[in-house]
Amino acid sequence: MRLKTLLKSAGIKAVKAAAGACAAIALALALGLQYPTAAGIITLLSLQETKRETLITAGRRIPIFLAATAIAFFSFQLLGYTVAALGVYLLAFVTLCHTFSAAADIAMCSVLVTHYWVERSMALGLIGNELLLLVIGAGIGILLNLFLPVGLHAIRKAQGEIDSAICRVLDQIADAIQGHTVSHLPKFSELERLLEQARAQANRAADNALTLDLNYYREYIDMRTNQFLVLQRIQIGLLRLNGAPSQAEQIAVFLRRISSTFGESNNAAALLDDANKIRAEFRASELPRTREEFEDRAALLHIFNELEHFLLLKSTFAQSLTPEQRARYWNES
């Protein structure tokens, strides 16, 4: 299924690139420009993964091209239209591009500059020809990428998968507390993969939604990532737990309650109230009588403290939301 999706995506990108390049060449031909195929190449080089990247790339190419033209003018004036002059131009221009983190523009601008070299001229008409090729190629690239989907459905799906994976981990922790065996330790590989994938999707969506504020999704993934780190620390506490203190069953039940009520719009307020009651019962319970009981109680307390931190992360996130965000993402009026 994943291979099929990748092939479909690659096919769409190929069709878009081919259609855009052909359209750019056709427009350059219709305008009677020299070297019309260069417009198609520039279109291909202008297609980026997101709308934001496409606009940034296109926006910087005109000043970079003008800088390339200026360097070429001085090189050709000093040394003529020779290989040596072209070498001097490349030395200066490549250095400039690397200095200003514009290495991706070296090939495109240099192809346009070689037209001056081939024509042995830098007449204003030829410079205008090259500038139009650049505008056509970059312009069609921008138009094509305006139709890139934001991908909100994929992000919402990823959120659901992450929440389900965290619920499974919480249940595994409860099993480990009740079973006191390494075989019940939670598995984090799937959750880690889902978080990385969701972060990439959220960043891509934000860069494709130029007029929408999608920071909510990034902040949500950050919150879940921080909770993931807490769960990893809880696992360390599990490794130190050798016995079954009297509070173990209570903590396991609390973990399953968190898992059963887990969700995007749960602000964790009720769960934090339950945690306060459990902490009060902890303090009121009898002191451990042996060293082993003391160590197990300490390990369990460590797990409980981390679990409370886990809930506080969600509570803090919920409190940081604006009324507009709650209405939009949590369907709260």
C-alpha positions as a printed NumPy array, in Angstrom:
array([[  0.   ,   0.   ,   0.   ],
       [  2.807,   2.423,   0.889],
       [  4.64 ,   1.576,  -2.364],
       [  1.444,   2.202,  -4.318],
       [  1.004,   5.581,  -2.638],
       [  4.624,   6.545,  -3.361],
       [  4.292,   5.535,  -7.01 ],
       [  1.074,   7.519,  -7.337],
       [  2.709,  10.598,  -5.772],
       [  5.752,  10.259,  -8.025],
       [  3.505,   9.929, -11.066],
       [  1.577,  13.094, -10.187],
       [  4.83 ,  15.013,  -9.677],
       [  6.184,  13.763, -13.018],
       [  3.037,  14.79 , -14.907],
       [  3.042,  18.197, -13.23 ],
       [  6.724,  18.763, -14.005],
       [  6.374,  17.684, -17.644],
       [  3.239,  19.771, -18.2  ],
       [  4.798,  22.824, -16.57 ],
       [  8.028,  22.575, -18.539],
       [  6.14 ,  22.188, -21.821],
       [  3.884,  25.148, -20.988],
       [  6.902,  27.33 , -20.216],
       [  8.619,  26.369, -23.481],
       [  5.418,  26.962, -25.45 ],
       [  4.976,  30.428, -23.916],
       [  8.611,  31.339, -24.596],
       [  8.182,  30.224, -28.228],
       [  4.975,  32.232, -28.558],
       [  6.84 ,  35.328, -27.352],
       [  9.636,  34.676, -29.83 ],
       [ 12.33 ,  34.335, -27.177],
       [ 15.719,  32.832, -27.869],
       [ 16.646,  29.576, -26.091],
       [ 13.001,  28.769, -25.154],
       [ 13.916,  25.365, -23.702],
       [ 15.672,  27.179, -20.85 ],
       [ 12.258,  28.318, -19.597],
       [ 11.218,  24.68 , -19.248],
       [ 14.372,  23.808, -17.334],
       [ 13.836,  26.762, -15.001],
       [ 10.283,  25.53 , -14.335],
       [ 11.633,  22.123, -13.329],
       [ 14.182,  23.752, -11.027],
       [ 11.496,  25.976,  -9.495],
       [  9.225,  23.128,  -8.366],
       [  9.706,  22.597,  -4.632],
       [  8.026,  20.392,  -2.026],
       [  5.908,  23.209,  -0.549],
       [  4.345,  26.505,  -1.617],
       [  6.508,  28.455,   0.815],
       [  9.719,  26.935,  -0.549],
       [  8.596,  27.648,  -4.116],
       [  7.877,  31.316,  -3.365],
       [ 11.145,  31.787,  -1.484],
       [ 13.114,  30.132,  -4.291],
       [ 11.415,  32.176,  -7.016],
       [ 11.743,  35.407,  -5.051],
       [ 15.5  ,  35.16 ,  -4.671],
       [ 16.254,  34.093,  -8.254],
       [ 15.784,  37.461,  -9.936],
       [ 18.333,  39.283,  -7.716],
       [ 20.691,  36.291,  -8.009],
       [ 20.316,  36.37 , -11.806],
       [ 20.993,  40.118, -11.883],
       [ 24.125,  39.536,  -9.79 ],
       [ 25.22 ,  36.788, -12.203],
       [ 24.649,  39.139, -15.149],
       [ 26.709,  41.883, -13.489],
       [ 29.603,  39.503, -12.784],
       [ 29.446,  38.155, -16.346],
       [ 29.461,  41.699, -17.771],
       [ 32.694,  42.62 , -15.984],
       [ 34.318,  39.264, -16.786],
       [ 33.498,  39.46 , -20.504],
       [ 34.459,  43.125, -20.709],
       [ 37.859,  42.411, -19.188],
       [ 38.717,  39.114, -20.903],
       [ 36.338,  38.944, -23.839],
       [ 34.022,  36.029, -24.58 ],
       [ 36.665,  33.445, -23.816],
       [ 36.857,  30.295, -21.743],
       [ 39.049,  32.179, -19.275],
       [ 36.368,  34.866, -18.866],
       [ 33.747,  32.167, -18.272],
       [ 36.034,  30.608, -15.668],
       [ 36.455,  33.927, -13.865],
       [ 32.689,  34.403, -13.872],
       [ 32.117,  30.925, -12.43 ],
       [ 34.756,  31.438,  -9.739],
       [ 33.19 ,  34.708,  -8.591],
       [ 29.557,  33.627,  -8.946],
       [ 29.922,  30.238,  -7.26 ],
       [ 31.726,  31.909,  -4.363],
       [ 28.924,  34.48 ,  -4.072],
       [ 26.178,  31.818,  -4.103],
       [ 27.847,  29.681,  -1.456],
       [ 28.415,  32.762,   0.703],
       [ 24.697,  33.602,   0.637],
       [ 23.423,  29.987,   0.785],
       [ 22.144,  30.109,  -2.799],
       [ 24.034,  27.138,  -4.226],
       [ 20.81 ,  25.783,  -5.776],
       [ 20.756,  28.793,  -8.14 ],
       [ 24.231,  28.276,  -9.586],
       [ 23.243,  25.944, -12.431],
       [ 20.132,  27.868, -13.496],
       [ 21.785,  31.294, -13.639],
       [ 24.924,  29.923, -15.25 ],
       [ 22.901,  28.335, -18.061],
       [ 21.403,  31.763, -18.787],
       [ 24.817,  33.42 , -18.639],
       [ 26.24 ,  30.932, -21.165],
       [ 23.727,  32.367, -23.651],
       [ 25.644,  35.666, -23.46 ],
       [ 28.85 ,  33.749, -24.012],
       [ 27.494,  31.833, -27.014],
       [ 26.012,  34.98 , -28.569],
       [ 29.166,  36.961, -27.72 ],
       [ 26.925,  39.8  , -26.655],
       [ 25.375,  41.362, -23.576],
       [ 23.015,  43.684, -25.374],
       [ 20.01 ,  44.89 , -23.392],
       [ 17.712,  42.891, -25.669],
       [ 19.515,  39.646, -24.846],
       [ 19.539,  40.428, -21.123],
       [ 15.806,  41.068, -21.353],
       [ 15.392,  37.748, -23.173],
       [ 17.107,  35.875, -20.353],
       [ 15.133,  37.734, -17.709],
       [ 11.863,  36.797, -19.422],
       [ 12.934,  33.15 , -19.592],
       [ 13.537,  33.294, -15.85 ],
       [ 10.202,  34.994, -15.114],
       [  8.263,  32.528, -17.28 ],
       [  9.957,  29.46 , -15.803],
       [  9.691,  30.577, -12.185],
       [  6.174,  31.959, -12.686],
       [  4.797,  28.703, -14.045],
       [  6.537,  26.849, -11.212],
       [  4.713,  29.05 ,  -8.71 ],
       [  1.368,  28.553, -10.46 ],
       [  1.763,  24.774, -10.443],
       [  2.632,  24.654,  -6.754],
       [ -0.325,  26.828,  -5.789],
       [ -2.375,  23.648,  -6.227],
       [ -0.394,  21.638,  -3.69 ],
       [ -2.797,  20.195,  -1.08 ],
       [ -2.336,  21.312,   2.522],
       [ -2.7  ,  17.736,   3.787],
       [ -4.827,  18.327,   6.884],
       [ -6.518,  14.949,   6.549],
       [ -3.158,  13.184,   6.806],
       [ -2.254,  15.173,   9.926],
       [ -5.563,  14.431,  11.635],
       [ -5.094,  10.752,  10.837],
       [ -1.554,  10.877,  12.245],
       [ -2.84 ,  12.499,  15.452],
       [ -5.29 ,   9.659,  15.932],
       [ -2.588,   7.045,  15.336],
       [ -0.255,   8.741,  17.839],
       [ -2.955,   8.907,  20.509],
       [ -3.812,   5.236,  19.962],
       [ -0.133,   4.274,  20.225],
       [  0.225,   6.21 ,  23.495],
       [ -2.853,   4.423,  24.866],
       [ -1.213,   1.083,  24.072],
       [  1.963,   2.173,  25.861],
       [ -0.035,   3.25 ,  28.924],
       [ -1.73 ,  -0.159,  29.017],
       [  1.661,  -1.854,  28.657],
       [  2.987,   0.131,  31.609],
       [ -0.031,  -0.957,  33.664],
       [  0.666,  -4.58 ,  32.661],
       [  4.313,  -4.189,  33.681],
       [  3.367,  -2.795,  37.096],
       [  0.975,  -5.647,  37.699],
       [  3.147,  -8.353,  36.158],
       [  6.581,  -7.144,  37.364],
       [  8.285,  -8.657,  34.306],
       [ 10.479,  -7.238,  31.567],
       [  8.278,  -8.93 ,  28.95 ],
       [  5.58 ,  -6.375,  29.757],
       [  7.823,  -3.334,  29.183],
       [  6.319,  -0.859,  26.688],
       [  7.447,  -0.793,  23.051],
       [  8.313,   2.692,  21.815],
       [  9.505,   2.125,  18.233],
       [  6.072,   2.533,  16.607],
       [  5.246,   5.644,  18.621],
       [  8.596,   7.234,  17.806],
       [  8.074,   6.579,  14.083],
       [  4.573,   8.06 ,  14.16 ],
       [  5.79 ,  11.212,  15.924],
       [  8.572,  11.785,  13.401],
       [  6.182,  11.228,  10.511],
       [  3.549,  13.549,  11.986],
       [  6.101,  16.302,  12.608],
       [  7.164,  16.205,   8.951],
       [  3.505,  16.302,   7.861],
       [  2.74 ,  19.239,  10.156],
       [  5.722,  21.216,   8.887],
       [  4.8  ,  20.485,   5.273],
       [  1.186,  21.498,   5.868],
       [  2.221,  24.77 ,   7.515],
       [  4.434,  25.583,   4.514],
       [  1.586,  24.816,   2.104],
       [ -1.096,  26.753,   4.   ],
       [  0.214,  30.242,   3.371],
       [ -2.944,  31.982,   4.631],
       [ -3.768,  29.616,   7.525],
       [ -2.174,  29.44 ,  10.956],
       [ -1.464,  25.75 ,  11.522],
       [  0.851,  26.165,  14.506],
       [ -1.689,  24.185,  16.551],
       [ -0.62 ,  20.971,  14.845],
       [  3.082,  21.632,  15.427],
       [  2.455,  22.455,  19.09 ],
       [  0.275,  19.369,  19.463],
       [  3.039,  17.132,  18.09 ],
       [  5.543,  18.874,  20.394],
       [  3.3  ,  18.161,  23.376],
       [  2.907,  14.496,  22.448],
       [  6.666,  14.244,  21.864],
       [  7.319,  15.583,  25.368],
       [  4.854,  13.051,  26.736],
       [  6.706,  10.353,  24.818],
       [  9.927,  11.376,  26.598],
       [  8.107,  11.108,  29.937],
       [  6.938,   7.6  ,  29.054],
       [ 10.536,   6.631,  28.35 ],
       [ 11.533,   7.848,  31.8  ],
       [  8.685,   5.827,  33.294],
       [ 10.206,   2.76 ,  31.692],
       [ 13.392,   3.412,  33.692],
       [ 11.273,   3.334,  36.858],
       [  9.738,   0.033,  35.767],
       [ 13.191,  -1.521,  35.533],
       [ 13.782,  -0.608,  39.19 ],
       [ 10.494,  -2.137,  40.344],
       [ 11.079,  -5.631,  41.748],
       [  8.066,  -6.229,  43.951],
       [  4.438,  -5.164,  44.256],
       [  3.853,  -2.396,  46.803],
       [  0.281,  -2.037,  48.028],
       [ -0.142,   1.043,  45.826],
       [  0.859,  -0.79 ,  42.606],
       [ -2.656,  -1.936,  41.782],
       [ -4.014,   1.564,  42.332],
       [ -1.441,   3.069,  39.957],
       [ -2.196,   0.394,  37.338],
       [ -5.916,   1.165,  37.537],
       [ -5.137,   4.891,  37.211],
       [ -3.032,   4.2  ,  34.116],
       [ -5.906,   2.321,  32.506],
       [ -8.253,   5.2  ,  33.365],
       [ -5.9  ,   7.613,  31.59 ],
       [ -5.768,   5.291,  28.596],
       [ -9.55 ,   4.884,  28.389],
       [-10.182,   8.65 ,  28.516],
       [ -7.196,   9.623,  26.367],
       [ -7.918,  11.971,  23.487],
       [ -7.128,  15.245,  21.783],
       [ -9.807,  17.301,  23.543],
       [ -9.289,  15.863,  27.045],
       [ -7.695,  18.71 ,  29.046],
       [ -6.572,  16.271,  31.811],
       [ -8.131,  18.406,  34.569],
       [-10.227,  15.566,  36.019],
       [ -7.292,  13.161,  35.832],
       [ -5.05 ,  15.604,  37.693],
       [ -7.693,  15.798,  40.438],
       [ -7.579,  11.998,  40.662],
       [ -3.777,  12.172,  40.83 ],
       [ -3.959,  14.547,  43.797],
       [ -6.225,  12.088,  45.634],
       [ -3.842,   9.214,  44.93 ],
       [ -0.898,  11.283,  46.185],
       [ -2.788,  12.015,  49.406],
       [ -3.385,   8.3  ,  49.874],
       [  0.302,   7.66 ,  49.229],
       [  1.23 ,   9.999,  52.052],
       [ -1.313,   8.492,  54.425],
       [ -0.185,   4.896,  53.843],
       [  2.105,   3.02 ,  56.23 ],
       [  5.843,   3.457,  55.847],
       [  7.765,   0.599,  54.223],
       [  9.173,  -1.922,  56.71 ],
       [ 12.074,  -3.371,  54.73 ],
       [ 14.709,  -2.054,  52.378],
       [ 13.087,  -3.937,  49.479],
       [  9.704,  -2.363,  50.235],
       [ 11.33 ,   1.061,  50.458],
       [ 13.053,   0.664,  47.062],
       [  9.888,  -0.585,  45.38 ],
       [  7.85 ,   2.234,  46.914],
       [ 10.447,   4.748,  45.693],
       [ 10.372,   3.286,  42.164],
       [  6.571,   3.41 ,  42.148],
       [  6.604,   6.997,  43.401],
       [  9.007,   7.892,  40.589],
       [  6.569,   6.375,  38.086],
       [  3.652,   8.252,  39.641],
       [  5.528,  11.575,  39.598],
       [  6.358,  11.13 ,  35.919],
       [  2.764,  10.168,  35.221],
       [  1.591,  13.375,  36.868],
       [  4.078,  15.308,  34.722],
       [  2.641,  13.483,  31.689],
       [ -0.816,  14.848,  32.542],
       [  0.489,  18.343,  33.312],
       [  1.958,  18.564,  29.809],
       [ -1.499,  18.064,  28.319],
       [ -3.106,  20.425,  30.833],
       [ -0.589,  23.165,  30.017],
       [ -1.164,  22.671,  26.3  ],
       [ -4.934,  22.896,  26.775],
       [ -4.609,  26.102,  28.806],
       [ -2.407,  27.671,  26.119],
       [ -5.106,  27.363,  23.449],
       [ -7.084,  30.43 ,  22.454],
       [-10.909,  30.321,  22.367],
       [-10.658,  30.355,  18.562],
       [ -8.368,  27.314,  18.569],
       [-10.667,  25.434,  20.957],
       [-13.647,  26.191,  18.747],
       [-11.828,  25.193,  15.585],
       [ -9.902,  22.112,  16.689],
       [-11.868,  20.85 ,  19.719],
       [-15.333,  21.915,  18.542],
       [-15.874,  23.92 ,  21.735],
       [-18.203,  26.912,  21.504]])
